[in-house]
JSON list of C-alpha atoms in Angstrom, two decimals:
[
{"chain": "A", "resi": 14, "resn": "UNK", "atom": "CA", "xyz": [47.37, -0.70, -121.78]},
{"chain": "A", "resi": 15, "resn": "UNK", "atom": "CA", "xyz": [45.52, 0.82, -118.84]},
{"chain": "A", "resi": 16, "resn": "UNK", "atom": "CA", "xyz": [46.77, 3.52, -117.52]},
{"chain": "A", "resi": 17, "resn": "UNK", "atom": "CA", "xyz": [46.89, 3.35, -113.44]},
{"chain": "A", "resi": 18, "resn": "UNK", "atom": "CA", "xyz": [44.99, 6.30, -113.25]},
{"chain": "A", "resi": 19, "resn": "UNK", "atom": "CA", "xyz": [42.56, 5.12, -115.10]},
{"chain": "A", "resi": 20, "resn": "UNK", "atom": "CA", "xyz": [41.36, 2.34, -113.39]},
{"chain": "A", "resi": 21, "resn": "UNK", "atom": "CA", "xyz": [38.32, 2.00, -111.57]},
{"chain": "A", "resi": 22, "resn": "UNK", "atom": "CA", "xyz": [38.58, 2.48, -107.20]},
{"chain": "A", "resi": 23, "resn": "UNK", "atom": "CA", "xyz": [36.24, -0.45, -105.99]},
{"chain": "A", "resi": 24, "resn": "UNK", "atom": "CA", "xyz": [34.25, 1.36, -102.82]},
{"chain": "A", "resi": 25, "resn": "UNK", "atom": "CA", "xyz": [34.51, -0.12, -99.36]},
{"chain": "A", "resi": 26, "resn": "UNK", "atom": "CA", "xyz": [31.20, 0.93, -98.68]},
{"chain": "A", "resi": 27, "resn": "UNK", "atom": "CA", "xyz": [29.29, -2.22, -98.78]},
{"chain": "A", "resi": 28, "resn": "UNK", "atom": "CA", "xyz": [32.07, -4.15, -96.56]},
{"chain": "A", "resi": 29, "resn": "UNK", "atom": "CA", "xyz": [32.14, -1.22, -94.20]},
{"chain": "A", "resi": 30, "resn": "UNK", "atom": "CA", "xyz": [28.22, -0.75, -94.01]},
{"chain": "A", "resi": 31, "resn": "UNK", "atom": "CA", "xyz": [27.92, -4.49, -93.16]},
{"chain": "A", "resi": 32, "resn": "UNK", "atom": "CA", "xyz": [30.90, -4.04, -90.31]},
{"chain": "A", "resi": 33, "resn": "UNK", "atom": "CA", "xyz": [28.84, -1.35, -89.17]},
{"chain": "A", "resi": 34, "resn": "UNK", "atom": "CA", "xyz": [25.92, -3.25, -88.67]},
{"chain": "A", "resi": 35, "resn": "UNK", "atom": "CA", "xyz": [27.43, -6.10, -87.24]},
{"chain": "A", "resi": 36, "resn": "UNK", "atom": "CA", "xyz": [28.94, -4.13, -84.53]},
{"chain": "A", "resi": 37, "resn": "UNK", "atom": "CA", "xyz": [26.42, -2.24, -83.63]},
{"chain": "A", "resi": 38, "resn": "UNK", "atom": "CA", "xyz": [24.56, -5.56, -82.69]},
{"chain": "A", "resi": 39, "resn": "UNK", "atom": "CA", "xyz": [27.63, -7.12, -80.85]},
{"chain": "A", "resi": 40, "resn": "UNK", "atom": "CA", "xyz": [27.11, -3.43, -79.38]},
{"chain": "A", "resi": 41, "resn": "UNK", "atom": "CA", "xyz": [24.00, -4.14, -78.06]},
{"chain": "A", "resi": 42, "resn": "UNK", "atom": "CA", "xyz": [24.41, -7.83, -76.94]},
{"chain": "A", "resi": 43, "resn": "UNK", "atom": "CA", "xyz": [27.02, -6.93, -75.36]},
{"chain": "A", "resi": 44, "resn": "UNK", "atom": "CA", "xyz": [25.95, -4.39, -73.59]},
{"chain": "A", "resi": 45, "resn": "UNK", "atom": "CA", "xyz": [23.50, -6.48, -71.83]},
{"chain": "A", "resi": 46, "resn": "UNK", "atom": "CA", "xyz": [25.83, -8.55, -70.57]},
{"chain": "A", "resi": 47, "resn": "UNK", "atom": "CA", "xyz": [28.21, -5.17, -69.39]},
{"chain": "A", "resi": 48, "resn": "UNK", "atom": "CA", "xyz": [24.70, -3.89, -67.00]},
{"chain": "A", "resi": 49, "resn": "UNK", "atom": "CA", "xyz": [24.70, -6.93, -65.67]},
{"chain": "A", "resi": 50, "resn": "UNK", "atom": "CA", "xyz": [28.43, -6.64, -64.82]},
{"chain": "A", "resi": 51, "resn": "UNK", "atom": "CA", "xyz": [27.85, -3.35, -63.33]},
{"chain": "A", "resi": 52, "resn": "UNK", "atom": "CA", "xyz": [24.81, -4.75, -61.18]},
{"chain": "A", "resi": 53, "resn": "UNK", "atom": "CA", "xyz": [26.83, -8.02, -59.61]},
{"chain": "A", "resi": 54, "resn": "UNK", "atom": "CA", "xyz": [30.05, -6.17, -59.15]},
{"chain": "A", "resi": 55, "resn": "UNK", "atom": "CA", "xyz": [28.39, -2.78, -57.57]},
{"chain": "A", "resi": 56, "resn": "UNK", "atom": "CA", "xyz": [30.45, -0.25, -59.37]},
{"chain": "A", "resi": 57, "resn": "UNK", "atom": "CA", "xyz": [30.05, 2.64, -61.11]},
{"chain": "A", "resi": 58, "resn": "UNK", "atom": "CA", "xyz": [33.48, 1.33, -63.39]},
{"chain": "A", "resi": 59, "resn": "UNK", "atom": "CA", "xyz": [34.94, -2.03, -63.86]},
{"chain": "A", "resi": 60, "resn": "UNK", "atom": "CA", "xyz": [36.04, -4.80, -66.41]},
{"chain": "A", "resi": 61, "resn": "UNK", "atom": "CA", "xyz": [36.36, -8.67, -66.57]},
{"chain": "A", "resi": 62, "resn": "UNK", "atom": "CA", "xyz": [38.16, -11.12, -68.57]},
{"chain": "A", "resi": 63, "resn": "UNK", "atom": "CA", "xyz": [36.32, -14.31, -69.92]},
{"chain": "A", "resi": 64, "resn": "UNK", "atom": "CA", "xyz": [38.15, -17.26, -70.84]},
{"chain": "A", "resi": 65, "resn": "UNK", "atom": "CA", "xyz": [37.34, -19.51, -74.14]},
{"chain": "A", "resi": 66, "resn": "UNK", "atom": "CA", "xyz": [39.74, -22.22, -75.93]},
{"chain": "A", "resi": 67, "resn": "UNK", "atom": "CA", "xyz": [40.66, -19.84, -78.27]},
{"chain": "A", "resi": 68, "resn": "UNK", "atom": "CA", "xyz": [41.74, -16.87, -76.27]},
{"chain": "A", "resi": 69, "resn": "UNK", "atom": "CA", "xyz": [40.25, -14.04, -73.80]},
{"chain": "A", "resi": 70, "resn": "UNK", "atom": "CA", "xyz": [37.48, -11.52, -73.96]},
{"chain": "A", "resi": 71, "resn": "UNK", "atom": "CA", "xyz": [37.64, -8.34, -71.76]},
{"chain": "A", "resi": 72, "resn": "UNK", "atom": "CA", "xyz": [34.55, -6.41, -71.05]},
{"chain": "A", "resi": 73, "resn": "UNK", "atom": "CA", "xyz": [34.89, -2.84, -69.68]},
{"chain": "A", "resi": 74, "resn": "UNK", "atom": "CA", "xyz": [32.16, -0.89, -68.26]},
{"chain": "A", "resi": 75, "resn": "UNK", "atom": "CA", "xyz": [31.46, 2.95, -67.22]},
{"chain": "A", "resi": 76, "resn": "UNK", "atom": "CA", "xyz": [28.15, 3.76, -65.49]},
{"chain": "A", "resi": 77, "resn": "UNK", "atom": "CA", "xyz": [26.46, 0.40, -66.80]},
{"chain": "A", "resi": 78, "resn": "UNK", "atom": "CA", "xyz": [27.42, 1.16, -70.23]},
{"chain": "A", "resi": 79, "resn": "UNK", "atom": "CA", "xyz": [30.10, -0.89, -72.53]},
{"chain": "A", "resi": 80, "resn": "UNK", "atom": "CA", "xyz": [32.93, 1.21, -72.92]},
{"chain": "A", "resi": 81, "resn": "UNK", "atom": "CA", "xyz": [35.03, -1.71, -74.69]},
{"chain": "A", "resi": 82, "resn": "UNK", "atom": "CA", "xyz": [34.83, -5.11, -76.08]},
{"chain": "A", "resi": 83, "resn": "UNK", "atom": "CA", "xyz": [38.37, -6.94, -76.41]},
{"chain": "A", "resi": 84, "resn": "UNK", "atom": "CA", "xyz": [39.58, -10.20, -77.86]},
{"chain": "A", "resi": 85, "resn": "UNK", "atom": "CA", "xyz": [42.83, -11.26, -77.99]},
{"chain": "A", "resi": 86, "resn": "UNK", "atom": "CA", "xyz": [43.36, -14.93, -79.56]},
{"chain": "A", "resi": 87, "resn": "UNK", "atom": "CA", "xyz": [47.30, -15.22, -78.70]},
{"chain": "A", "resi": 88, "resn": "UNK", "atom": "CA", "xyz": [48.49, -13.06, -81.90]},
{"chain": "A", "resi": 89, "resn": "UNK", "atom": "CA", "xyz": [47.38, -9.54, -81.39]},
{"chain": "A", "resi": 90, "resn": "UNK", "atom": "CA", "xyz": [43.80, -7.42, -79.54]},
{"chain": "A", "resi": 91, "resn": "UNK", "atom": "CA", "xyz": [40.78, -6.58, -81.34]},
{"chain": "A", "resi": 92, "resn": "UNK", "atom": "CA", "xyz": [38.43, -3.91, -80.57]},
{"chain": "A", "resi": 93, "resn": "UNK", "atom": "CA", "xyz": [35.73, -5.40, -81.62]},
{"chain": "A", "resi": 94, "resn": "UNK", "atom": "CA", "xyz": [33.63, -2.57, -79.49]},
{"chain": "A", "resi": 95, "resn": "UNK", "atom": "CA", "xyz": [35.34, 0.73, -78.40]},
{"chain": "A", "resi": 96, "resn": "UNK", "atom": "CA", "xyz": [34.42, 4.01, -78.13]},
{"chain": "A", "resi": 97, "resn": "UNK", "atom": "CA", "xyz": [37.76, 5.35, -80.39]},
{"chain": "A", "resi": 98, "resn": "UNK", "atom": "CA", "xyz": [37.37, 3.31, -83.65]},
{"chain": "A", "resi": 99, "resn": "UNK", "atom": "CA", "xyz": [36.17, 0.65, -85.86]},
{"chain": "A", "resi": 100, "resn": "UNK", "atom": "CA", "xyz": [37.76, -2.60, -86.27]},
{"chain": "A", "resi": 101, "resn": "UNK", "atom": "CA", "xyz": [39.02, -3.97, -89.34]},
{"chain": "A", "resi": 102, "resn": "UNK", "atom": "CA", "xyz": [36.83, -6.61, -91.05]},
{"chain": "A", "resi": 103, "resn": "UNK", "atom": "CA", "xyz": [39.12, -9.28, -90.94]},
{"chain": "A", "resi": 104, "resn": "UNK", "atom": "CA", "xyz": [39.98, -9.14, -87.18]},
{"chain": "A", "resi": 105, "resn": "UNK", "atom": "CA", "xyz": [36.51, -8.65, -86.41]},
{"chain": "A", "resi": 106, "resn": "UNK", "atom": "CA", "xyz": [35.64, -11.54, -88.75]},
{"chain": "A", "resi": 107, "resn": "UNK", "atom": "CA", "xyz": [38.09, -13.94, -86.71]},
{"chain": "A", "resi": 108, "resn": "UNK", "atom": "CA", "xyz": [37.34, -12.89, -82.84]},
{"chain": "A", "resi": 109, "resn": "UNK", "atom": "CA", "xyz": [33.35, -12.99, -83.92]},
{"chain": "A", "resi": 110, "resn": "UNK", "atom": "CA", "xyz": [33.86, -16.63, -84.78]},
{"chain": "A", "resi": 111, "resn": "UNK", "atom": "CA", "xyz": [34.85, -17.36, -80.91]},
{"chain": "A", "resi": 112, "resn": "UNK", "atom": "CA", "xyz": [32.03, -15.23, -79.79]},
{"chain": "A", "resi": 113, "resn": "UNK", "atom": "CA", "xyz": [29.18, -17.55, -79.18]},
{"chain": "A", "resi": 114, "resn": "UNK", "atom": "CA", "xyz": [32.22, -19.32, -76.91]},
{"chain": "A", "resi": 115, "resn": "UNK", "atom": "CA", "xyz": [32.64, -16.11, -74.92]},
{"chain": "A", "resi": 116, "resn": "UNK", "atom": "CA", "xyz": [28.71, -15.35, -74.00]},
{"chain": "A", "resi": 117, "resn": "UNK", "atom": "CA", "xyz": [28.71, -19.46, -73.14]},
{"chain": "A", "resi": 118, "resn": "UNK", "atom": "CA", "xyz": [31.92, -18.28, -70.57]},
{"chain": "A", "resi": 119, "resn": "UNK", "atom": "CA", "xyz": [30.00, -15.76, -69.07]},
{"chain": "A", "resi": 120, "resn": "UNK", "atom": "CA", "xyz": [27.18, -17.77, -68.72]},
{"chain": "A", "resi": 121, "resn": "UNK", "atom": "CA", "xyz": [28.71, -20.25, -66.60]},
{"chain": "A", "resi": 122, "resn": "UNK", "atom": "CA", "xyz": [30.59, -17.52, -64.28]},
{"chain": "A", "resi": 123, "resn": "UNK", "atom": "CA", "xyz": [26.94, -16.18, -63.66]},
{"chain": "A", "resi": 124, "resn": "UNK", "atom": "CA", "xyz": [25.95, -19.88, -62.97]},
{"chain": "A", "resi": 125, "resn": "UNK", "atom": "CA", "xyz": [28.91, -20.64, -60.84]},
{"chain": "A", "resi": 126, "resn": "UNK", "atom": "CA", "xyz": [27.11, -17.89, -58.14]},
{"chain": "A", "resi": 127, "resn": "UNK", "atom": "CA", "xyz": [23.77, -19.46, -58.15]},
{"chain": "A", "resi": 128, "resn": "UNK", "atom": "CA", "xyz": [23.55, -20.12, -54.45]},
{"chain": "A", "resi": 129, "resn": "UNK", "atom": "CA", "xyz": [26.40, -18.43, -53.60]},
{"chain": "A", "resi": 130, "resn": "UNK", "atom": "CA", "xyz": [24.74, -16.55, -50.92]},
{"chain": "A", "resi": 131, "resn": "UNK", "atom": "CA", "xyz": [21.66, -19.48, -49.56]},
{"chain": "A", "resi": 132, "resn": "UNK", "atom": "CA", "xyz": [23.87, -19.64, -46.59]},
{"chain": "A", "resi": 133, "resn": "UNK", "atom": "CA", "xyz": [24.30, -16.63, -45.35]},
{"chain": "A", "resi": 134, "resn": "UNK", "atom": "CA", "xyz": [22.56, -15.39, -42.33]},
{"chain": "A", "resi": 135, "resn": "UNK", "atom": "CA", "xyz": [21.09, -11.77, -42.61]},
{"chain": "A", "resi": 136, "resn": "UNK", "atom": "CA", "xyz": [19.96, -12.08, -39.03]},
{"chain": "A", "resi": 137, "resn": "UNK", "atom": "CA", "xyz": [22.39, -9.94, -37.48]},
{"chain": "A", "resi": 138, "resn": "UNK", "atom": "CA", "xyz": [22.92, -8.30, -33.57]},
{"chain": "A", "resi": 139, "resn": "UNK", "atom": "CA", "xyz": [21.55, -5.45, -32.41]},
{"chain": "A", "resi": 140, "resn": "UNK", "atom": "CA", "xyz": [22.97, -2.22, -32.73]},
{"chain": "A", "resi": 141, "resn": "UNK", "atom": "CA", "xyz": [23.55, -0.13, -29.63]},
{"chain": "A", "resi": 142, "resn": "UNK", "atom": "CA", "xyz": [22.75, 3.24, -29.41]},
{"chain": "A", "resi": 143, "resn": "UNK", "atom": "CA", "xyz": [24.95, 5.90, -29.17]},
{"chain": "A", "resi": 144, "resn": "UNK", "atom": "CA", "xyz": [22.33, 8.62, -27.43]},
{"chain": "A", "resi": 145, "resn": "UNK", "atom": "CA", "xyz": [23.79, 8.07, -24.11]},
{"chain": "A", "resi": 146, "resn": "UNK", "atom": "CA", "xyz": [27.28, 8.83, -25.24]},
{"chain": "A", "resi": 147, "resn": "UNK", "atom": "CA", "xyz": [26.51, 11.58, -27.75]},
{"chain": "A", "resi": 148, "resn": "UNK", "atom": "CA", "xyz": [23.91, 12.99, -24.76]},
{"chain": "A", "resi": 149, "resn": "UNK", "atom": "CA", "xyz": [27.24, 13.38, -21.94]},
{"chain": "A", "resi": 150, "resn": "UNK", "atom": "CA", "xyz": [29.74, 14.84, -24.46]},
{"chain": "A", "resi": 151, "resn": "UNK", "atom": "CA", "xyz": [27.19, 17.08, -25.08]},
{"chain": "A", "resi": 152, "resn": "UNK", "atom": "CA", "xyz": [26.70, 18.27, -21.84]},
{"chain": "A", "resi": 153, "resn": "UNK", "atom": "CA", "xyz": [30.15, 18.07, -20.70]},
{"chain": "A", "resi": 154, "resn": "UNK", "atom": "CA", "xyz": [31.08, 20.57, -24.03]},
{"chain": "A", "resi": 155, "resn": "UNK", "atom": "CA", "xyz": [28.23, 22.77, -23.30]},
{"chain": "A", "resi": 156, "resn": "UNK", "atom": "CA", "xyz": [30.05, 23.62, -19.68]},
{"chain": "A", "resi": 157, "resn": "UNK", "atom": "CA", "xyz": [32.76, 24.06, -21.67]},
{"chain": "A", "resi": 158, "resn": "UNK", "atom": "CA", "xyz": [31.46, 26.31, -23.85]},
{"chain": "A", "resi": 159, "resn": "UNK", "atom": "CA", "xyz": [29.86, 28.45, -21.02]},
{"chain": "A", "resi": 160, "resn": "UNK", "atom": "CA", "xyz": [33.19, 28.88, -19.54]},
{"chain": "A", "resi": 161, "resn": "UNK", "atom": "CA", "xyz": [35.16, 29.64, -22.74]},
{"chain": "A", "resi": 162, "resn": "UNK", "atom": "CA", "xyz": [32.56, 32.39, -23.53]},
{"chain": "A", "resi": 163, "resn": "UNK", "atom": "CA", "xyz": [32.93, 34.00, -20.57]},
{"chain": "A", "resi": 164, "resn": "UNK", "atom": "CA", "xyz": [36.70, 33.59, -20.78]},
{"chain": "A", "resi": 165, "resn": "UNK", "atom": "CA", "xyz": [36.38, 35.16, -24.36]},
{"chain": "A", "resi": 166, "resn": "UNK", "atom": "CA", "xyz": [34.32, 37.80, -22.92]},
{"chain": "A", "resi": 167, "resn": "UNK", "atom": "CA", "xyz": [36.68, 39.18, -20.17]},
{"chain": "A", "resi": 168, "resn": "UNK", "atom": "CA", "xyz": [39.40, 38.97, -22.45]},
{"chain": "A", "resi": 169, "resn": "UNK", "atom": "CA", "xyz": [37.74, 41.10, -25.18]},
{"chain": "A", "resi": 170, "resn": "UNK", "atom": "CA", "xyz": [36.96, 43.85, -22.25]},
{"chain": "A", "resi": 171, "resn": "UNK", "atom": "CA", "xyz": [40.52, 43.89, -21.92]},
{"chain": "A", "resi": 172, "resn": "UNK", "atom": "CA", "xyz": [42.18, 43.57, -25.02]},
{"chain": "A", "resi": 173, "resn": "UNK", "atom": "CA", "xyz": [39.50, 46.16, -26.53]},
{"chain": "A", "resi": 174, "resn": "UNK", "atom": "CA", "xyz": [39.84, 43.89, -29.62]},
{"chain": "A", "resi": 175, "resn": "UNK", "atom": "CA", "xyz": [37.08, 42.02, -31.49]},
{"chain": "A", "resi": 176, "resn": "UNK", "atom": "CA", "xyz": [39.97, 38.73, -32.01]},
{"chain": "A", "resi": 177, "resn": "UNK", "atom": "CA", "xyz": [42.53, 37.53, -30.40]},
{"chain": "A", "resi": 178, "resn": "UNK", "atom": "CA", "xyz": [43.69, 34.00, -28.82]},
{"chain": "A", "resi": 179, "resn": "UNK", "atom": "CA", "xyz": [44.92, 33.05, -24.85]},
{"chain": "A", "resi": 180, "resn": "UNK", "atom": "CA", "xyz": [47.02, 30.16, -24.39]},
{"chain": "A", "resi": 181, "resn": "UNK", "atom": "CA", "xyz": [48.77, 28.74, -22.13]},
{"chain": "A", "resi": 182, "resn": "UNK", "atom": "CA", "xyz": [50.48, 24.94, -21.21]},
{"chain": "A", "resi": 183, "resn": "UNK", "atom": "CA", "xyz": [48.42, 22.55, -18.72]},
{"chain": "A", "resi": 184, "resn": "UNK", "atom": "CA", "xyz": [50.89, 19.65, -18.09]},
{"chain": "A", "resi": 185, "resn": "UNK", "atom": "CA", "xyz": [53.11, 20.59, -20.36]},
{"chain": "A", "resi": 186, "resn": "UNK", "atom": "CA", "xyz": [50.67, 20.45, -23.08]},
{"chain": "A", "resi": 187, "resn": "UNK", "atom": "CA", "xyz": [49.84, 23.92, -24.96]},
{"chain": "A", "resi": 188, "resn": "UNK", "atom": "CA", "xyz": [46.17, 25.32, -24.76]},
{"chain": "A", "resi": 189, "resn": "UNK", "atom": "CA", "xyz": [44.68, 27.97, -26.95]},
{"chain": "A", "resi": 190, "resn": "UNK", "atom": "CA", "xyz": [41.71, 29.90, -26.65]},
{"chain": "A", "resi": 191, "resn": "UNK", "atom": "CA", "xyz": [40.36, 31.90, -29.93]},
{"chain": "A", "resi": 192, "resn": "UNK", "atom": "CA", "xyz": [37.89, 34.40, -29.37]},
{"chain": "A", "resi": 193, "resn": "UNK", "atom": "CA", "xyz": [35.84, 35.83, -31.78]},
{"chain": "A", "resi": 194, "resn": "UNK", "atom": "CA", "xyz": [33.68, 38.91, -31.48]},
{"chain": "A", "resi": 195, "resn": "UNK", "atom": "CA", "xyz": [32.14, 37.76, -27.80]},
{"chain": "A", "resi": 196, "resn": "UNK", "atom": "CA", "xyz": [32.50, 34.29, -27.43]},
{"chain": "A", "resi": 197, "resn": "UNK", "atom": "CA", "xyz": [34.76, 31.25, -28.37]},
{"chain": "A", "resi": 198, "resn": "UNK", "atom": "CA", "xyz": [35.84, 30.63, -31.33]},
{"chain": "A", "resi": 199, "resn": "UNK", "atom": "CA", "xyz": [37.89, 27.58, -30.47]},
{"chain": "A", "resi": 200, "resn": "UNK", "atom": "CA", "xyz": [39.82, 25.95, -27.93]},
{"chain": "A", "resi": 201, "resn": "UNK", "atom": "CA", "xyz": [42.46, 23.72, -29.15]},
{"chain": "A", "resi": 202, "resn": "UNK", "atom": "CA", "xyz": [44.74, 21.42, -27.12]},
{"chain": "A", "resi": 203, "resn": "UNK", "atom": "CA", "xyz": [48.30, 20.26, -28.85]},
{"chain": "A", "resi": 204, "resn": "UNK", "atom": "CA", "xyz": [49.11, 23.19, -30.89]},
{"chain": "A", "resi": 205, "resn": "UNK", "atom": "CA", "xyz": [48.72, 22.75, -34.85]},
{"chain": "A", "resi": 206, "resn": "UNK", "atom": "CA", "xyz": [47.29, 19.27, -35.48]},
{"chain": "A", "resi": 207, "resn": "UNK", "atom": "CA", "xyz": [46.11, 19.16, -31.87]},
{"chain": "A", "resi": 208, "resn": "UNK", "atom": "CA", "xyz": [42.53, 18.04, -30.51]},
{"chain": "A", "resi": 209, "resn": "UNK", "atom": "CA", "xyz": [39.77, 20.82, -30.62]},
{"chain": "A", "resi": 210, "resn": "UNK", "atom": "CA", "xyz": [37.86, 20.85, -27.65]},
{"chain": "A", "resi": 211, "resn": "UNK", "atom": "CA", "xyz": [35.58, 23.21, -28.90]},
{"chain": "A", "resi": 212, "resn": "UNK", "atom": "CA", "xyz": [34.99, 24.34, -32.65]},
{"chain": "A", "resi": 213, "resn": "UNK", "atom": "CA", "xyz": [32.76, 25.75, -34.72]},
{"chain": "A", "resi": 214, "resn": "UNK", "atom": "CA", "xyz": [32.80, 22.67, -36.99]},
{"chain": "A", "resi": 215, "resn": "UNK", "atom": "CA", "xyz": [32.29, 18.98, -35.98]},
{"chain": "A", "resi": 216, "resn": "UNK", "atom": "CA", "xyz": [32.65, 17.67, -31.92]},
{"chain": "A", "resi": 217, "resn": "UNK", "atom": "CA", "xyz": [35.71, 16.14, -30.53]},
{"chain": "A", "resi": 218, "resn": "UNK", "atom": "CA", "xyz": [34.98, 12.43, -29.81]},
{"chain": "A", "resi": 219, "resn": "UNK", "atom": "CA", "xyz": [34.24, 10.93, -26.92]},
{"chain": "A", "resi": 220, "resn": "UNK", "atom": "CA", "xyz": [37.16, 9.81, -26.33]},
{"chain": "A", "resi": 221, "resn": "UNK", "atom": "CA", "xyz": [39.08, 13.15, -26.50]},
{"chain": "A", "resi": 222, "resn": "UNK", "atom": "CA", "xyz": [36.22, 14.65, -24.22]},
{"chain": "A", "resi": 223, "resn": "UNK", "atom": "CA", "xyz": [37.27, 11.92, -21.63]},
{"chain": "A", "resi": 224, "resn": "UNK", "atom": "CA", "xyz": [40.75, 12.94, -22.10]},
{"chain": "A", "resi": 225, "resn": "UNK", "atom": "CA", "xyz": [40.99, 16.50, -21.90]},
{"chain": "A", "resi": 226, "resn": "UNK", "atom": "CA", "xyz": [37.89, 17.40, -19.98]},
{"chain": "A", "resi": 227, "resn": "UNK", "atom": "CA", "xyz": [39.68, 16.46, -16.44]},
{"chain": "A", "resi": 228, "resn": "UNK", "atom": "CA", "xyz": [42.32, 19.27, -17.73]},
{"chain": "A", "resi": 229, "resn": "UNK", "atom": "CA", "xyz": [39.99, 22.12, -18.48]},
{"chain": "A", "resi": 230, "resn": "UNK", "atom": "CA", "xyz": [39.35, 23.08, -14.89]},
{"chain": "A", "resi": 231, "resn": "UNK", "atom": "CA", "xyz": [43.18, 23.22, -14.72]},
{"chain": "A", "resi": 232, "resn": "UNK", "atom": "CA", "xyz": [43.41, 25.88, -18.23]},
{"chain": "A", "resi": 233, "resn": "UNK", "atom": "CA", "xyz": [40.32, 27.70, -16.29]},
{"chain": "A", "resi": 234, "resn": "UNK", "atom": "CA", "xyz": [42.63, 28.37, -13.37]},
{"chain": "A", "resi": 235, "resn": "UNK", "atom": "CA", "xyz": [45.56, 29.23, -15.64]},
{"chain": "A", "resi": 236, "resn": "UNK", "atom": "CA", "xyz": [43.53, 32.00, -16.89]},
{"chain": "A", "resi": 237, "resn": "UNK", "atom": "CA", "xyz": [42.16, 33.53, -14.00]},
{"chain": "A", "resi": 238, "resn": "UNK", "atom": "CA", "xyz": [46.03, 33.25, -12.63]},
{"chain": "A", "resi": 239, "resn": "UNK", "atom": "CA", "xyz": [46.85, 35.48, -15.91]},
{"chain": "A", "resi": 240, "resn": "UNK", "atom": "CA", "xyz": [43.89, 37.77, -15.45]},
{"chain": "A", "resi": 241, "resn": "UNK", "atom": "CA", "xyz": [45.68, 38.31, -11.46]},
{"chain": "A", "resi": 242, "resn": "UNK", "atom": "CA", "xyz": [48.57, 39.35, -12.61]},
{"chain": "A", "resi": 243, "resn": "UNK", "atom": "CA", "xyz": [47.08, 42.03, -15.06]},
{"chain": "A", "resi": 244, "resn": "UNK", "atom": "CA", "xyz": [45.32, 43.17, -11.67]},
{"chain": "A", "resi": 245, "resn": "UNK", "atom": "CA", "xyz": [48.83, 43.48, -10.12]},
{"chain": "A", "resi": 246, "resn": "UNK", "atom": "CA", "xyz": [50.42, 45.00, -12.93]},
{"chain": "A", "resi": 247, "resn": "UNK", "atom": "CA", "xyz": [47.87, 47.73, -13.04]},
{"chain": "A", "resi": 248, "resn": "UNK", "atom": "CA", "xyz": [48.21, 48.07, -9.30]},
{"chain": "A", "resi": 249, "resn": "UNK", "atom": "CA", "xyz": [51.28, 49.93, -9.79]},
{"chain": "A", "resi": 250, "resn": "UNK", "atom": "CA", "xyz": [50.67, 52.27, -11.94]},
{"chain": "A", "resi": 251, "resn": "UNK", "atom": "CA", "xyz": [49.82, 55.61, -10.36]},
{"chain": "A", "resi": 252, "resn": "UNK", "atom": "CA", "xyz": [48.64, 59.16, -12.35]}
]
């Protein structure tokens, strides 16, 4: 009797060479059909599930490439293509056998859009230009900006600072002047999450130009009311 021990291991090799093989060729075959995913569907990621008599077939894509291959026939999911591991022969074996039946599947879905688009007009309105606009918030900001420097000015003189912020409430709403060094550095209407009339990033928009613009004259006269009374209060004062 033969001890267990010393019986002969029978190698895998061959069966896993020729499940190699086979995959890398579903691999490729597939992949063709995962580009063309990723062109029709205009993504840089995505997946779709084909339908056959005998069950469904996922594709997944990432940047063109075919990331996974499923099948699942109703009694468990095979990998037949993944990035993370090899299937076993016999599952690859029995989704292979519906595979022909998948590629027919996404055949017709590509078929099913022939036309799809024959008619759709690509003759489409003019677009107005926003020059005009852009050109008058411009202008209107750039008075702005003239006064708030020179606002930012006179208050640096008197502060003796090189930063420092004015604000005051137009309406009831608050207004705040930054200065930085010798000119604006913002001027913000609502407090925290407010508009900024002026920054050193983007433009309000139009809109909010529209809005607060008919205020500003009334923040310029708020200032020059507090720059008066720093007159008076030093009017007092006697050495």
């Amino acid at each position: 009797m033969t001890e267990p021990f010393e019986m002969d291991v029978d190698s895998t090799e061959t069966v896993a060479e020729r499940r190699d093989e086979v995959v890398a060729r579903v691999r490729d075959h597939a992949g063709q059909i995962a580009r063309e995913l990723a062109r029709l569907q205009g993504g840089d990621y995505g997946q779709r599930t084909f339908g056959t008599d005998d069950g469904e077939w996922t594709v997944k894509y990432e940047a063109g490439d075919l990331q996974y291959l499923r099948f699942d026939g109703g009694r468990g999911e095979t990998y037949v293509v993944s990035t993370k591991r090899q299937p076993e022969p016999e599952a690859l074996a029995a989704a292979l056998a519906d595979y022909d039946a998948f590629v027919a599947s996404y055949n017709r879905y590509v078929a099913s859009l022939d036309g799809v688009l024959d008619d759709v007009s690509a003759d489409f309105p003019a677009v107005e230009s926003t020059d005009a606009v852009v050109s008058e918030r411009d202008r209107i900001l750039e008075r702005v900006r003239e006064a708030t420097d020179r606002m930012a000015h006179e208050l640096s003189r008197y502060e003796g600072g090189d930063y420092g912020t004015f604000s005051t409430r137009v309406s009831g709403t608050r207004w705040e002047l930054k200065w930085d060094g010798d000119g604006a550095s913002y001027l913000r209407v609502g407090g925290e999450g407010g508009v900024y009339l002026l920054s050193q990033y983007e433009p309000p928009s139009a809109r909010d130009v529209r809005e607060l613009a008919g205020e500003f004259a009334a923040f310029v006269e708020a200032f020059n009311a507090h720059v008066d009374g720093l007159e008076s209060d030093l009017s007092h004062v006697s050495l």
